[in-house]
mmCIF file of C-alpha atoms in Angstrom:
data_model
loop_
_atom_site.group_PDB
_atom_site.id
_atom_site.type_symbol
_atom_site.label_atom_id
_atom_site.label_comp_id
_atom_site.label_asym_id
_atom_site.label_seq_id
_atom_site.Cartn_x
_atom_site.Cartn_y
_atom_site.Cartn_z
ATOM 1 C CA UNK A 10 -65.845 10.719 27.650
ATOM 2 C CA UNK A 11 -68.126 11.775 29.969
ATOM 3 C CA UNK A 12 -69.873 14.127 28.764
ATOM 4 C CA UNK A 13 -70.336 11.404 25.992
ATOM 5 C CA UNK A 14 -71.834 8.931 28.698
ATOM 6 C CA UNK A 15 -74.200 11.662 29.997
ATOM 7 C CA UNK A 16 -75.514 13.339 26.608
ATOM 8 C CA UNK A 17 -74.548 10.945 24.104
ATOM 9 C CA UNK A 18 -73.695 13.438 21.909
ATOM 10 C CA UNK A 19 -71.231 12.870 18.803
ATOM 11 C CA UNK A 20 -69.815 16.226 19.607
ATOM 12 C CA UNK A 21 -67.879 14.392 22.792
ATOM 13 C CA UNK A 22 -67.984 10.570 21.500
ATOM 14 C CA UNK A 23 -64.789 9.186 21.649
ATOM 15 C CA UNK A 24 -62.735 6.554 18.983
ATOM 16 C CA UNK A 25 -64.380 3.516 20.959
ATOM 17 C CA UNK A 26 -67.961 5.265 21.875
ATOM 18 C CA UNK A 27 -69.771 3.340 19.675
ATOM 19 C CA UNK A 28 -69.662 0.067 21.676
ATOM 20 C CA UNK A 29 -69.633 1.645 25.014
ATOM 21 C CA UNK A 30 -73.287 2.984 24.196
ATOM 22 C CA UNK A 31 -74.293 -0.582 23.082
ATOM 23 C CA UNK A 32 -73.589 -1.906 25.804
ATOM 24 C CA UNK A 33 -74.792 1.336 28.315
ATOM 25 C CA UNK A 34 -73.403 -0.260 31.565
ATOM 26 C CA UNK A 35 -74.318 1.430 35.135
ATOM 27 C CA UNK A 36 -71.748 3.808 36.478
ATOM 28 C CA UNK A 37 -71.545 1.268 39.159
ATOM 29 C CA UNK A 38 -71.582 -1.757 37.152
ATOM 30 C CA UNK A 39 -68.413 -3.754 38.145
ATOM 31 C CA UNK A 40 -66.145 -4.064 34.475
ATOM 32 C CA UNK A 41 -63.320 -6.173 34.005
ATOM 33 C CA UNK A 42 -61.104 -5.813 31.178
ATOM 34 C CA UNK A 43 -59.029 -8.891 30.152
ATOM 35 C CA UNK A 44 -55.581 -7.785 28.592
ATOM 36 C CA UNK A 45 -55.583 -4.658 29.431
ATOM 37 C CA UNK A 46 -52.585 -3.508 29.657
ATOM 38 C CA UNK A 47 -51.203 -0.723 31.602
ATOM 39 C CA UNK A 48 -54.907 0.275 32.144
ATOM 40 C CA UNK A 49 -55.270 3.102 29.719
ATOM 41 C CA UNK A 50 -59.319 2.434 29.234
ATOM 42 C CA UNK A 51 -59.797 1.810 32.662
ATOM 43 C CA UNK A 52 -58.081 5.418 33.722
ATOM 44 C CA UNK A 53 -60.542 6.471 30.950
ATOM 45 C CA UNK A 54 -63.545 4.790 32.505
ATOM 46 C CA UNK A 55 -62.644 5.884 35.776
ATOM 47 C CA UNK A 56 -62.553 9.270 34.930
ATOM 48 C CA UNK A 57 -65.897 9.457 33.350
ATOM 49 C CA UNK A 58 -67.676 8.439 36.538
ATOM 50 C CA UNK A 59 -67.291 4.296 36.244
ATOM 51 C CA UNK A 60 -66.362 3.026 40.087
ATOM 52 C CA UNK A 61 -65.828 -0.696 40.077
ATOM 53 C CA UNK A 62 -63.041 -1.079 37.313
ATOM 54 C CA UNK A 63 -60.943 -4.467 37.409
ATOM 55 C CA UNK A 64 -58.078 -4.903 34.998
ATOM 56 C CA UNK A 65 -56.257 -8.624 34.318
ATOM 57 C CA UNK A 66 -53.088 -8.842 32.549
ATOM 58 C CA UNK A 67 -50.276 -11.128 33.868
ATOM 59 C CA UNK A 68 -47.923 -9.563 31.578
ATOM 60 C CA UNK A 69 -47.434 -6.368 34.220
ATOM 61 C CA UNK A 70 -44.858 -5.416 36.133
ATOM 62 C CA UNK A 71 -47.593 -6.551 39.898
ATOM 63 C CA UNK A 72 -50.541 -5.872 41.146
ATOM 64 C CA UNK A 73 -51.410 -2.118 41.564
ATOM 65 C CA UNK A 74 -55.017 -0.665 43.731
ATOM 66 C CA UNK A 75 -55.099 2.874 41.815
ATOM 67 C CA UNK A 76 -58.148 3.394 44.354
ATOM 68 C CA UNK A 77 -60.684 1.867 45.690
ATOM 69 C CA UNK A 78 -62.747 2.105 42.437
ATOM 70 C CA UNK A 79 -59.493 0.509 39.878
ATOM 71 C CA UNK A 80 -57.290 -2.591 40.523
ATOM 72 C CA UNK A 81 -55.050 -3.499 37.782
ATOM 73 C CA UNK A 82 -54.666 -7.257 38.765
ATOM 74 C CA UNK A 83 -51.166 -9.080 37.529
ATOM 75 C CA UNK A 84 -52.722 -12.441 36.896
ATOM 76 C CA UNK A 85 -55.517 -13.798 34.198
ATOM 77 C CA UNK A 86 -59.216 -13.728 35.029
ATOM 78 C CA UNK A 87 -59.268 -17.582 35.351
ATOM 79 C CA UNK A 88 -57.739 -16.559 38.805
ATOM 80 C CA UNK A 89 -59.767 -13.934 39.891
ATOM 81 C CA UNK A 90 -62.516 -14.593 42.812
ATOM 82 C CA UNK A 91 -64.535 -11.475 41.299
ATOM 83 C CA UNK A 92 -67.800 -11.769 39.007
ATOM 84 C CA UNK A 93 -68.549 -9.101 37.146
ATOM 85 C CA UNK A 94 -70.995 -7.222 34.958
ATOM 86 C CA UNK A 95 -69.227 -6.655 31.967
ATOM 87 C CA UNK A 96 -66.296 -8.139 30.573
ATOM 88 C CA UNK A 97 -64.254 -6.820 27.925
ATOM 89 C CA UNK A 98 -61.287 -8.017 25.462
ATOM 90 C CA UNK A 99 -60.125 -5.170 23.127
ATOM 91 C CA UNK A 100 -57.736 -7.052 20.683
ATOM 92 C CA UNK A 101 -56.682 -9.684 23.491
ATOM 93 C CA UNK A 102 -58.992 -12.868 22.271
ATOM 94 C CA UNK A 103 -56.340 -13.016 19.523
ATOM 95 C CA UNK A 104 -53.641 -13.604 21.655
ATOM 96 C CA UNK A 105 -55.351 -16.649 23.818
ATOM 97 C CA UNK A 106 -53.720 -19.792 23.183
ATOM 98 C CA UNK A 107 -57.006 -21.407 23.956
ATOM 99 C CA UNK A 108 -60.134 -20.019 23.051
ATOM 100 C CA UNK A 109 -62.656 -22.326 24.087
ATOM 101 C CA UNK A 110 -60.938 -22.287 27.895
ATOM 102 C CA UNK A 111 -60.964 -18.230 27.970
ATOM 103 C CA UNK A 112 -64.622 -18.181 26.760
ATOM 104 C CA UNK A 113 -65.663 -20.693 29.587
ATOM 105 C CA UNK A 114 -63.460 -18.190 32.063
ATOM 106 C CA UNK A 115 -65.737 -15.329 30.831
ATOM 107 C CA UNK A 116 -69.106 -17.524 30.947
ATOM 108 C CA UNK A 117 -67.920 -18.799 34.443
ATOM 109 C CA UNK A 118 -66.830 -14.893 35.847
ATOM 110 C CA UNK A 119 -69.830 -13.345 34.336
ATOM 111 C CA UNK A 120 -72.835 -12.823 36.838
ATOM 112 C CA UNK A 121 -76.181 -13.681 35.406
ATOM 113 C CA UNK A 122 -77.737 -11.336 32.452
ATOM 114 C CA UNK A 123 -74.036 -9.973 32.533
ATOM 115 C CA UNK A 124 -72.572 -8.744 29.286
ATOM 116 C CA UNK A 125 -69.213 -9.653 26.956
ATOM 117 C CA UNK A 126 -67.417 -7.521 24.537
ATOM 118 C CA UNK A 127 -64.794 -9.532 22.601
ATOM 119 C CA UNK A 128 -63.496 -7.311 19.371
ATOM 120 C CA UNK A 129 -60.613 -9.204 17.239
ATOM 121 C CA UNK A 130 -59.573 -10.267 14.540
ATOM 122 C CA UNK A 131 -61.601 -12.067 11.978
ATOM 123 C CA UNK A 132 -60.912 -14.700 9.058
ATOM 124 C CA UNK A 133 -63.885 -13.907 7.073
ATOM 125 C CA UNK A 134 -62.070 -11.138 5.757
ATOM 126 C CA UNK A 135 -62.196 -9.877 2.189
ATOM 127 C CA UNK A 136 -58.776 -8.912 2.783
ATOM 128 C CA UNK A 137 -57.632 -12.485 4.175
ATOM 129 C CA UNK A 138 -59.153 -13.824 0.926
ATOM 130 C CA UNK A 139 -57.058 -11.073 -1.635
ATOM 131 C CA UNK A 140 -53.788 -11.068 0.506
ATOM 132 C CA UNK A 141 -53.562 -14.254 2.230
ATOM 133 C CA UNK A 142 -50.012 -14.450 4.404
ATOM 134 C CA UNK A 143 -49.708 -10.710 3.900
ATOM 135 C CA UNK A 144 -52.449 -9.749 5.498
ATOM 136 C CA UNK A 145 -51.146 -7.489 8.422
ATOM 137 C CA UNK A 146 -53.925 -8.534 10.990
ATOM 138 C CA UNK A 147 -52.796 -12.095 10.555
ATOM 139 C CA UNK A 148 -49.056 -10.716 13.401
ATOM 140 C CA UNK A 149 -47.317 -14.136 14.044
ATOM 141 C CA UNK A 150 -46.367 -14.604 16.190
ATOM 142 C CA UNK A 151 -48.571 -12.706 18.981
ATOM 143 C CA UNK A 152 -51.578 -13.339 17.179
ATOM 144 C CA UNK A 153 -52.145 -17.180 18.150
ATOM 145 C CA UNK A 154 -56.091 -17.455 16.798
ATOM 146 C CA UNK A 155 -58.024 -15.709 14.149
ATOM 147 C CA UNK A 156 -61.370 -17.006 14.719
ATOM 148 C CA UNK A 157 -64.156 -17.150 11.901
ATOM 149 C CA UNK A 158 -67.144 -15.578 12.372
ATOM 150 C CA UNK A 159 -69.429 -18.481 12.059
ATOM 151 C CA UNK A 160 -66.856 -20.515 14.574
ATOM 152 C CA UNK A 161 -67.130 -17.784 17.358
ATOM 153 C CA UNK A 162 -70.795 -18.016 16.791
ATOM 154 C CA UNK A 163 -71.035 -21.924 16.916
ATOM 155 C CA UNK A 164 -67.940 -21.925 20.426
ATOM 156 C CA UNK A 165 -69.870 -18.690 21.934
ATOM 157 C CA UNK A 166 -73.337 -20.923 21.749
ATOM 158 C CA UNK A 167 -71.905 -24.222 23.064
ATOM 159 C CA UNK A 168 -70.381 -22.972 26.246
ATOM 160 C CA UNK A 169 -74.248 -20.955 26.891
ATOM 161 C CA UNK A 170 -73.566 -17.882 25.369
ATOM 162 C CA UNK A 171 -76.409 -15.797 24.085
ATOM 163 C CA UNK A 172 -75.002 -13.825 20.859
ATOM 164 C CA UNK A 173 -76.446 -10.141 20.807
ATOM 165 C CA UNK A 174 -74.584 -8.687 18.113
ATOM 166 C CA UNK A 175 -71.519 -9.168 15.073
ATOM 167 C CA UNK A 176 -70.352 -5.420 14.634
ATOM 168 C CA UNK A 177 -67.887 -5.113 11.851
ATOM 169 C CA UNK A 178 -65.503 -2.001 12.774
ATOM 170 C CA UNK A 179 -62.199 -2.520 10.458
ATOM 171 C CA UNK A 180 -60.244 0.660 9.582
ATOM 172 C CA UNK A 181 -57.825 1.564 6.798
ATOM 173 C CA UNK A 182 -55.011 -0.563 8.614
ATOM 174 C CA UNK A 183 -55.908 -3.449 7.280
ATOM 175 C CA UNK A 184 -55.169 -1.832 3.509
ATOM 176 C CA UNK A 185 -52.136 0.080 4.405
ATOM 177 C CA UNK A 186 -50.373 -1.971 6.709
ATOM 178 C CA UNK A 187 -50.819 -4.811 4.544
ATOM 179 C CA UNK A 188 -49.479 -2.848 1.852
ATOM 180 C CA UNK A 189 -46.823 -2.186 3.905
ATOM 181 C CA UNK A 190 -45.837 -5.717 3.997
ATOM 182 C CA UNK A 191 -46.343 -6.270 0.329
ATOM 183 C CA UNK A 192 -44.031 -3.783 -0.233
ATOM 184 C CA UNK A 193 -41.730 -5.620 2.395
ATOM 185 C CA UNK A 194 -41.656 -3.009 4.937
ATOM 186 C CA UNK A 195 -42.028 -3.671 8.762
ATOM 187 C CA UNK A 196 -44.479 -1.550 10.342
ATOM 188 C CA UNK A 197 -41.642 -0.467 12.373
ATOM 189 C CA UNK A 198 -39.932 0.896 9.557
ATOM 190 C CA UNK A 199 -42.565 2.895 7.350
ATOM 191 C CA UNK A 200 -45.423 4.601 8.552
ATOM 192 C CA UNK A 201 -49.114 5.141 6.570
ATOM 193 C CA UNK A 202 -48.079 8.899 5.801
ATOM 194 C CA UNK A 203 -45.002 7.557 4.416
ATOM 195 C CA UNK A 204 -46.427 6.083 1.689
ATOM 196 C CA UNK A 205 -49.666 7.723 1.459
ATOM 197 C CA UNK A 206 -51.270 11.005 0.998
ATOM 198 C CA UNK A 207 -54.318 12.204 2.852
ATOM 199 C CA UNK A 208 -56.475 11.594 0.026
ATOM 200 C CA UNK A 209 -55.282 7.862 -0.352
ATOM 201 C CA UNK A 210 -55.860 7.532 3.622
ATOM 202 C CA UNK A 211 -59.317 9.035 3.640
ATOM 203 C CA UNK A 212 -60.058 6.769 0.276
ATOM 204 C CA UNK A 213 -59.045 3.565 2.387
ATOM 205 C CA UNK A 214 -61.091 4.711 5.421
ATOM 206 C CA UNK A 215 -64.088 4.843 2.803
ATOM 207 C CA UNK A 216 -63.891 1.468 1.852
ATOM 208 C CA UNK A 217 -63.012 0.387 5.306
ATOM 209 C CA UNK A 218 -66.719 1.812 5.985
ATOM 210 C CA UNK A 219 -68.080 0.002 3.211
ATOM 211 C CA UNK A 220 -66.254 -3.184 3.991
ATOM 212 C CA UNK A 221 -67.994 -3.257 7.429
ATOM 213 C CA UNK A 222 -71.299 -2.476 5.502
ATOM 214 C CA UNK A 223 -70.984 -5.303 3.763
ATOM 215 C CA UNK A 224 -69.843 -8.222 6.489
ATOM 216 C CA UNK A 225 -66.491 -8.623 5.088
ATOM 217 C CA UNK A 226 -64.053 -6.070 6.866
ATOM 218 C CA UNK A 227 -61.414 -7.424 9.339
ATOM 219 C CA UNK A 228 -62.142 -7.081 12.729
ATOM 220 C CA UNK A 229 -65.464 -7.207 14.961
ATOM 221 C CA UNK A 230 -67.496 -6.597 18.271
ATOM 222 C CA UNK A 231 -69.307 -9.458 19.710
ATOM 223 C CA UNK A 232 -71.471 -8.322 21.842
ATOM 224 C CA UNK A 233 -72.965 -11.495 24.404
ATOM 225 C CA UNK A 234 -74.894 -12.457 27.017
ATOM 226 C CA UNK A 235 -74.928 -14.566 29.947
ATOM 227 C CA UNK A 236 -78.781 -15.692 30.245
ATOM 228 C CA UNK A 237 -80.051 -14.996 33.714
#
Protein backbone atom coordinates (compact mmCIF):
# COMPACT_ATOMS: atom_id res chain seq x y z
CA UNK A 1 0.00 0.00 0.00
CA UNK A 2 2.55 2.28 -0.02
CA UNK A 3 3.80 2.48 -2.92
CA UNK A 4 0.02 3.08 -3.73
CA UNK A 5 0.01 6.20 -1.30
CA UNK A 6 3.21 7.57 -2.93
CA UNK A 7 2.51 6.97 -6.82
CA UNK A 8 -1.02 6.29 -6.91
CA UNK A 9 -0.60 3.88 -9.30
CA UNK A 10 -3.29 1.00 -10.00
CA UNK A 11 -0.38 -1.30 -10.44
CA UNK A 12 -0.01 -1.23 -6.30
CA UNK A 13 -3.74 -0.04 -5.33
CA UNK A 14 -5.09 -2.20 -2.95
CA UNK A 15 -9.04 -3.77 -2.50
CA UNK A 16 -9.92 -0.52 -0.37
CA UNK A 17 -7.57 2.16 -2.37
CA UNK A 18 -10.21 3.79 -3.84
CA UNK A 19 -11.47 5.62 -0.71
CA UNK A 20 -8.16 6.03 0.86
CA UNK A 21 -7.21 8.39 -2.19
CA UNK A 22 -10.52 10.32 -1.67
CA UNK A 23 -9.90 11.09 1.28
CA UNK A 24 -5.69 11.64 0.82
CA UNK A 25 -5.03 12.10 4.61
CA UNK A 26 -1.37 13.35 5.84
CA UNK A 27 0.99 10.61 6.85
CA UNK A 28 0.71 12.29 10.13
CA UNK A 29 -2.87 12.89 10.22
CA UNK A 30 -4.15 11.26 13.50
CA UNK A 31 -6.98 8.27 12.17
CA UNK A 32 -9.23 6.52 14.30
CA UNK A 33 -11.01 3.57 13.20
CA UNK A 34 -14.26 2.68 15.06
CA UNK A 35 -14.82 -1.23 15.09
CA UNK A 36 -11.89 -2.20 14.10
CA UNK A 37 -11.23 -5.17 15.15
CA UNK A 38 -8.03 -6.85 15.80
CA UNK A 39 -6.48 -3.88 13.85
CA UNK A 40 -5.80 -5.45 10.52
CA UNK A 41 -6.13 -1.85 8.53
CA UNK A 42 -4.39 -0.10 11.04
CA UNK A 43 -1.16 -2.68 10.80
CA UNK A 44 -1.81 -1.85 7.10
CA UNK A 45 -1.75 1.90 7.57
CA UNK A 46 1.04 1.72 9.78
CA UNK A 47 3.09 0.03 7.51
CA UNK A 48 2.64 2.34 4.65
CA UNK A 49 4.09 5.29 6.55
CA UNK A 50 0.68 6.50 8.63
CA UNK A 51 2.02 7.42 12.45
CA UNK A 52 -0.90 8.43 14.59
CA UNK A 53 -3.27 5.30 14.20
CA UNK A 54 -6.06 4.87 17.01
CA UNK A 55 -8.26 1.81 16.94
CA UNK A 56 -11.76 1.50 19.23
CA UNK A 57 -13.43 -1.71 19.65
CA UNK A 58 -14.68 -2.81 23.13
CA UNK A 59 -15.21 -6.18 21.87
CA UNK A 60 -11.16 -7.04 22.36
CA UNK A 61 -9.53 -9.03 24.50
CA UNK A 62 -7.69 -5.03 26.40
CA UNK A 63 -6.03 -2.36 25.49
CA UNK A 64 -2.79 -2.97 23.46
CA UNK A 65 0.13 0.25 22.48
CA UNK A 66 1.64 -1.69 19.29
CA UNK A 67 4.01 1.54 19.33
CA UNK A 68 3.99 4.75 19.80
CA UNK A 69 2.37 5.41 16.36
CA UNK A 70 -0.86 2.43 16.95
CA UNK A 71 -3.10 1.96 20.06
CA UNK A 72 -5.79 -0.48 19.69
CA UNK A 73 -8.10 0.99 22.47
CA UNK A 74 -10.70 -1.70 24.24
CA UNK A 75 -13.48 0.77 24.73
CA UNK A 76 -15.89 2.87 22.13
CA UNK A 77 -14.87 6.29 20.87
CA UNK A 78 -17.61 7.97 23.02
CA UNK A 79 -14.83 7.33 25.70
CA UNK A 80 -11.89 8.39 24.14
CA UNK A 81 -10.22 11.94 25.19
CA UNK A 82 -8.54 11.97 21.55
CA UNK A 83 -9.82 14.18 18.47
CA UNK A 84 -8.86 13.18 15.43
CA UNK A 85 -8.51 13.85 11.73
CA UNK A 86 -10.17 11.16 10.19
CA UNK A 87 -12.54 8.78 11.40
CA UNK A 88 -13.45 5.66 9.86
CA UNK A 89 -16.28 2.80 10.18
CA UNK A 90 -15.72 -0.07 7.66
CA UNK A 91 -18.99 -2.16 8.05
CA UNK A 92 -19.36 -1.14 11.89
CA UNK A 93 -22.29 1.73 11.51
CA UNK A 94 -24.46 -1.36 10.94
CA UNK A 95 -23.89 -2.79 14.08
CA UNK A 96 -24.65 0.58 16.31
CA UNK A 97 -27.65 0.22 18.25
CA UNK A 98 -28.01 3.93 18.00
CA UNK A 99 -27.14 5.79 15.12
CA UNK A 100 -27.95 9.21 15.78
CA UNK A 101 -25.72 8.92 19.30
CA UNK A 102 -22.56 7.35 17.29
CA UNK A 103 -22.85 10.11 14.61
CA UNK A 104 -22.86 12.89 17.37
CA UNK A 105 -19.65 10.78 18.94
CA UNK A 106 -17.96 11.23 15.50
CA UNK A 107 -19.16 15.04 15.03
CA UNK A 108 -18.07 15.62 18.74
CA UNK A 109 -14.32 13.58 18.29
CA UNK A 110 -13.73 15.08 14.96
CA UNK A 111 -11.39 18.25 14.99
CA UNK A 112 -12.55 21.02 12.76
CA UNK A 113 -12.43 20.50 8.72
CA UNK A 114 -11.78 16.80 9.91
CA UNK A 115 -13.06 14.02 7.71
CA UNK A 116 -15.64 10.75 8.17
CA UNK A 117 -15.75 7.59 6.26
CA UNK A 118 -18.83 5.52 7.20
CA UNK A 119 -19.32 2.50 4.42
CA UNK A 120 -22.47 0.09 5.29
CA UNK A 121 -25.11 -1.24 4.43
CA UNK A 122 -27.86 0.41 2.53
CA UNK A 123 -31.81 -0.06 2.13
CA UNK A 124 -32.09 1.56 -1.14
CA UNK A 125 -31.02 -1.51 -2.58
CA UNK A 126 -32.29 -3.03 -5.81
CA UNK A 127 -31.59 -6.17 -4.19
CA UNK A 128 -33.59 -5.31 -0.83
CA UNK A 129 -36.48 -4.49 -3.20
CA UNK A 130 -36.24 -8.20 -5.38
CA UNK A 131 -35.28 -10.34 -2.26
CA UNK A 132 -36.66 -8.73 0.69
CA UNK A 133 -35.87 -11.03 4.07
CA UNK A 134 -33.36 -12.93 1.97
CA UNK A 135 -31.28 -10.44 1.27
CA UNK A 136 -27.86 -11.54 2.83
CA UNK A 137 -26.70 -7.92 3.82
CA UNK A 138 -29.84 -7.62 5.87
CA UNK A 139 -27.44 -10.49 9.02
CA UNK A 140 -29.86 -10.43 12.07
CA UNK A 141 -28.98 -10.39 14.29
CA UNK A 142 -25.50 -8.36 14.22
CA UNK A 143 -26.76 -6.08 11.79
CA UNK A 144 -29.02 -3.77 14.14
CA UNK A 145 -29.61 -0.68 11.38
CA UNK A 146 -29.71 -0.54 7.67
CA UNK A 147 -29.94 3.04 7.08
CA UNK A 148 -31.50 4.61 3.79
CA UNK A 149 -29.63 6.71 1.86
CA UNK A 150 -31.78 9.73 1.98
CA UNK A 151 -32.06 9.11 6.06
CA UNK A 152 -28.18 9.14 6.51
CA UNK A 153 -28.27 12.22 4.43
CA UNK A 154 -31.16 14.01 6.38
CA UNK A 155 -29.31 12.45 10.39
CA UNK A 156 -25.65 13.31 8.87
CA UNK A 157 -27.06 17.13 8.16
CA UNK A 158 -28.93 17.61 11.47
CA UNK A 159 -26.15 16.81 13.84
CA UNK A 160 -23.73 19.55 11.37
CA UNK A 161 -22.42 17.26 9.07
CA UNK A 162 -21.29 18.48 5.71
CA UNK A 163 -21.98 15.47 3.12
CA UNK A 164 -19.02 15.24 0.50
CA UNK A 165 -19.83 12.21 -1.23
CA UNK A 166 -22.49 8.80 -1.63
CA UNK A 167 -20.04 6.17 -3.26
CA UNK A 168 -21.86 3.04 -4.18
CA UNK A 169 -19.18 0.04 -3.93
CA UNK A 170 -21.44 -3.33 -3.68
CA UNK A 171 -19.79 -6.55 -4.95
CA UNK A 172 -21.15 -9.87 -6.19
CA UNK A 173 -21.97 -10.89 -2.44
CA UNK A 174 -24.91 -9.39 -2.36
CA UNK A 175 -26.14 -11.86 -5.49
CA UNK A 176 -24.48 -14.95 -4.33
CA UNK A 177 -24.81 -14.93 -0.79
CA UNK A 178 -28.30 -14.10 -1.11
CA UNK A 179 -28.65 -16.89 -3.35
CA UNK A 180 -27.17 -18.79 -0.92
CA UNK A 181 -29.94 -18.21 1.41
CA UNK A 182 -32.62 -18.72 -1.15
CA UNK A 183 -31.34 -21.87 -1.67
CA UNK A 184 -31.37 -22.30 2.25
CA UNK A 185 -27.77 -22.59 2.77
CA UNK A 186 -25.82 -20.80 5.63
CA UNK A 187 -22.90 -19.03 4.47
CA UNK A 188 -21.13 -21.26 6.75
CA UNK A 189 -22.07 -24.17 4.91
CA UNK A 190 -21.62 -23.39 1.04
CA UNK A 191 -19.21 -21.22 -0.38
CA UNK A 192 -19.60 -18.87 -3.87
CA UNK A 193 -17.33 -21.50 -5.81
CA UNK A 194 -19.60 -24.06 -4.60
CA UNK A 195 -22.28 -23.11 -6.49
CA UNK A 196 -20.78 -21.03 -9.07
CA UNK A 197 -18.37 -21.10 -11.85
CA UNK A 198 -15.91 -18.36 -12.64
CA UNK A 199 -17.90 -17.15 -15.40
CA UNK A 200 -21.14 -16.82 -13.19
CA UNK A 201 -18.82 -14.94 -10.49
CA UNK A 202 -17.24 -12.54 -12.94
CA UNK A 203 -21.01 -12.07 -14.54
CA UNK A 204 -22.25 -11.01 -10.92
CA UNK A 205 -19.21 -8.74 -10.36
CA UNK A 206 -20.40 -7.03 -13.76
CA UNK A 207 -23.61 -6.17 -12.62
CA UNK A 208 -22.36 -5.41 -9.20
CA UNK A 209 -20.40 -2.56 -11.26
CA UNK A 210 -23.37 -1.55 -12.98
CA UNK A 211 -25.54 -1.61 -9.92
CA UNK A 212 -23.22 1.00 -8.30
CA UNK A 213 -23.44 2.93 -11.69
CA UNK A 214 -26.74 3.23 -11.33
CA UNK A 215 -27.39 4.27 -7.36
CA UNK A 216 -28.99 1.09 -6.50
CA UNK A 217 -26.20 -1.46 -5.34
CA UNK A 218 -25.99 -2.42 -1.60
CA UNK A 219 -23.50 -0.86 0.27
CA UNK A 220 -21.79 2.76 0.28
CA UNK A 221 -18.99 5.32 1.31
CA UNK A 222 -20.05 8.47 2.89
CA UNK A 223 -17.57 10.56 2.76
CA UNK A 224 -18.21 13.91 5.45
CA UNK A 225 -17.06 16.78 6.84
CA UNK A 226 -16.82 18.57 9.96
CA UNK A 227 -17.03 22.43 8.85
CA UNK A 228 -14.16 24.35 10.33
Amino acid sequence: MNLFLRTKSKVFEPIYGYWLKKLSPDFHAKIADVGCGNGQLLYELYASGYTDLHGFDPFMKKDSEINSSLHLWKQPIEESEITFDLIMMHHAFEHMENPMETLLACFDKLNPGGKLLIRTPVADAAIWQEKRELWVQLDAPRHLIIPSVYGFEKLSKAIGFELDEVLFDSTAFQFWGTELYERGFALHQKSATDVFSEEELADLEKKALRYNQEGKGDQVCFFLSKPV
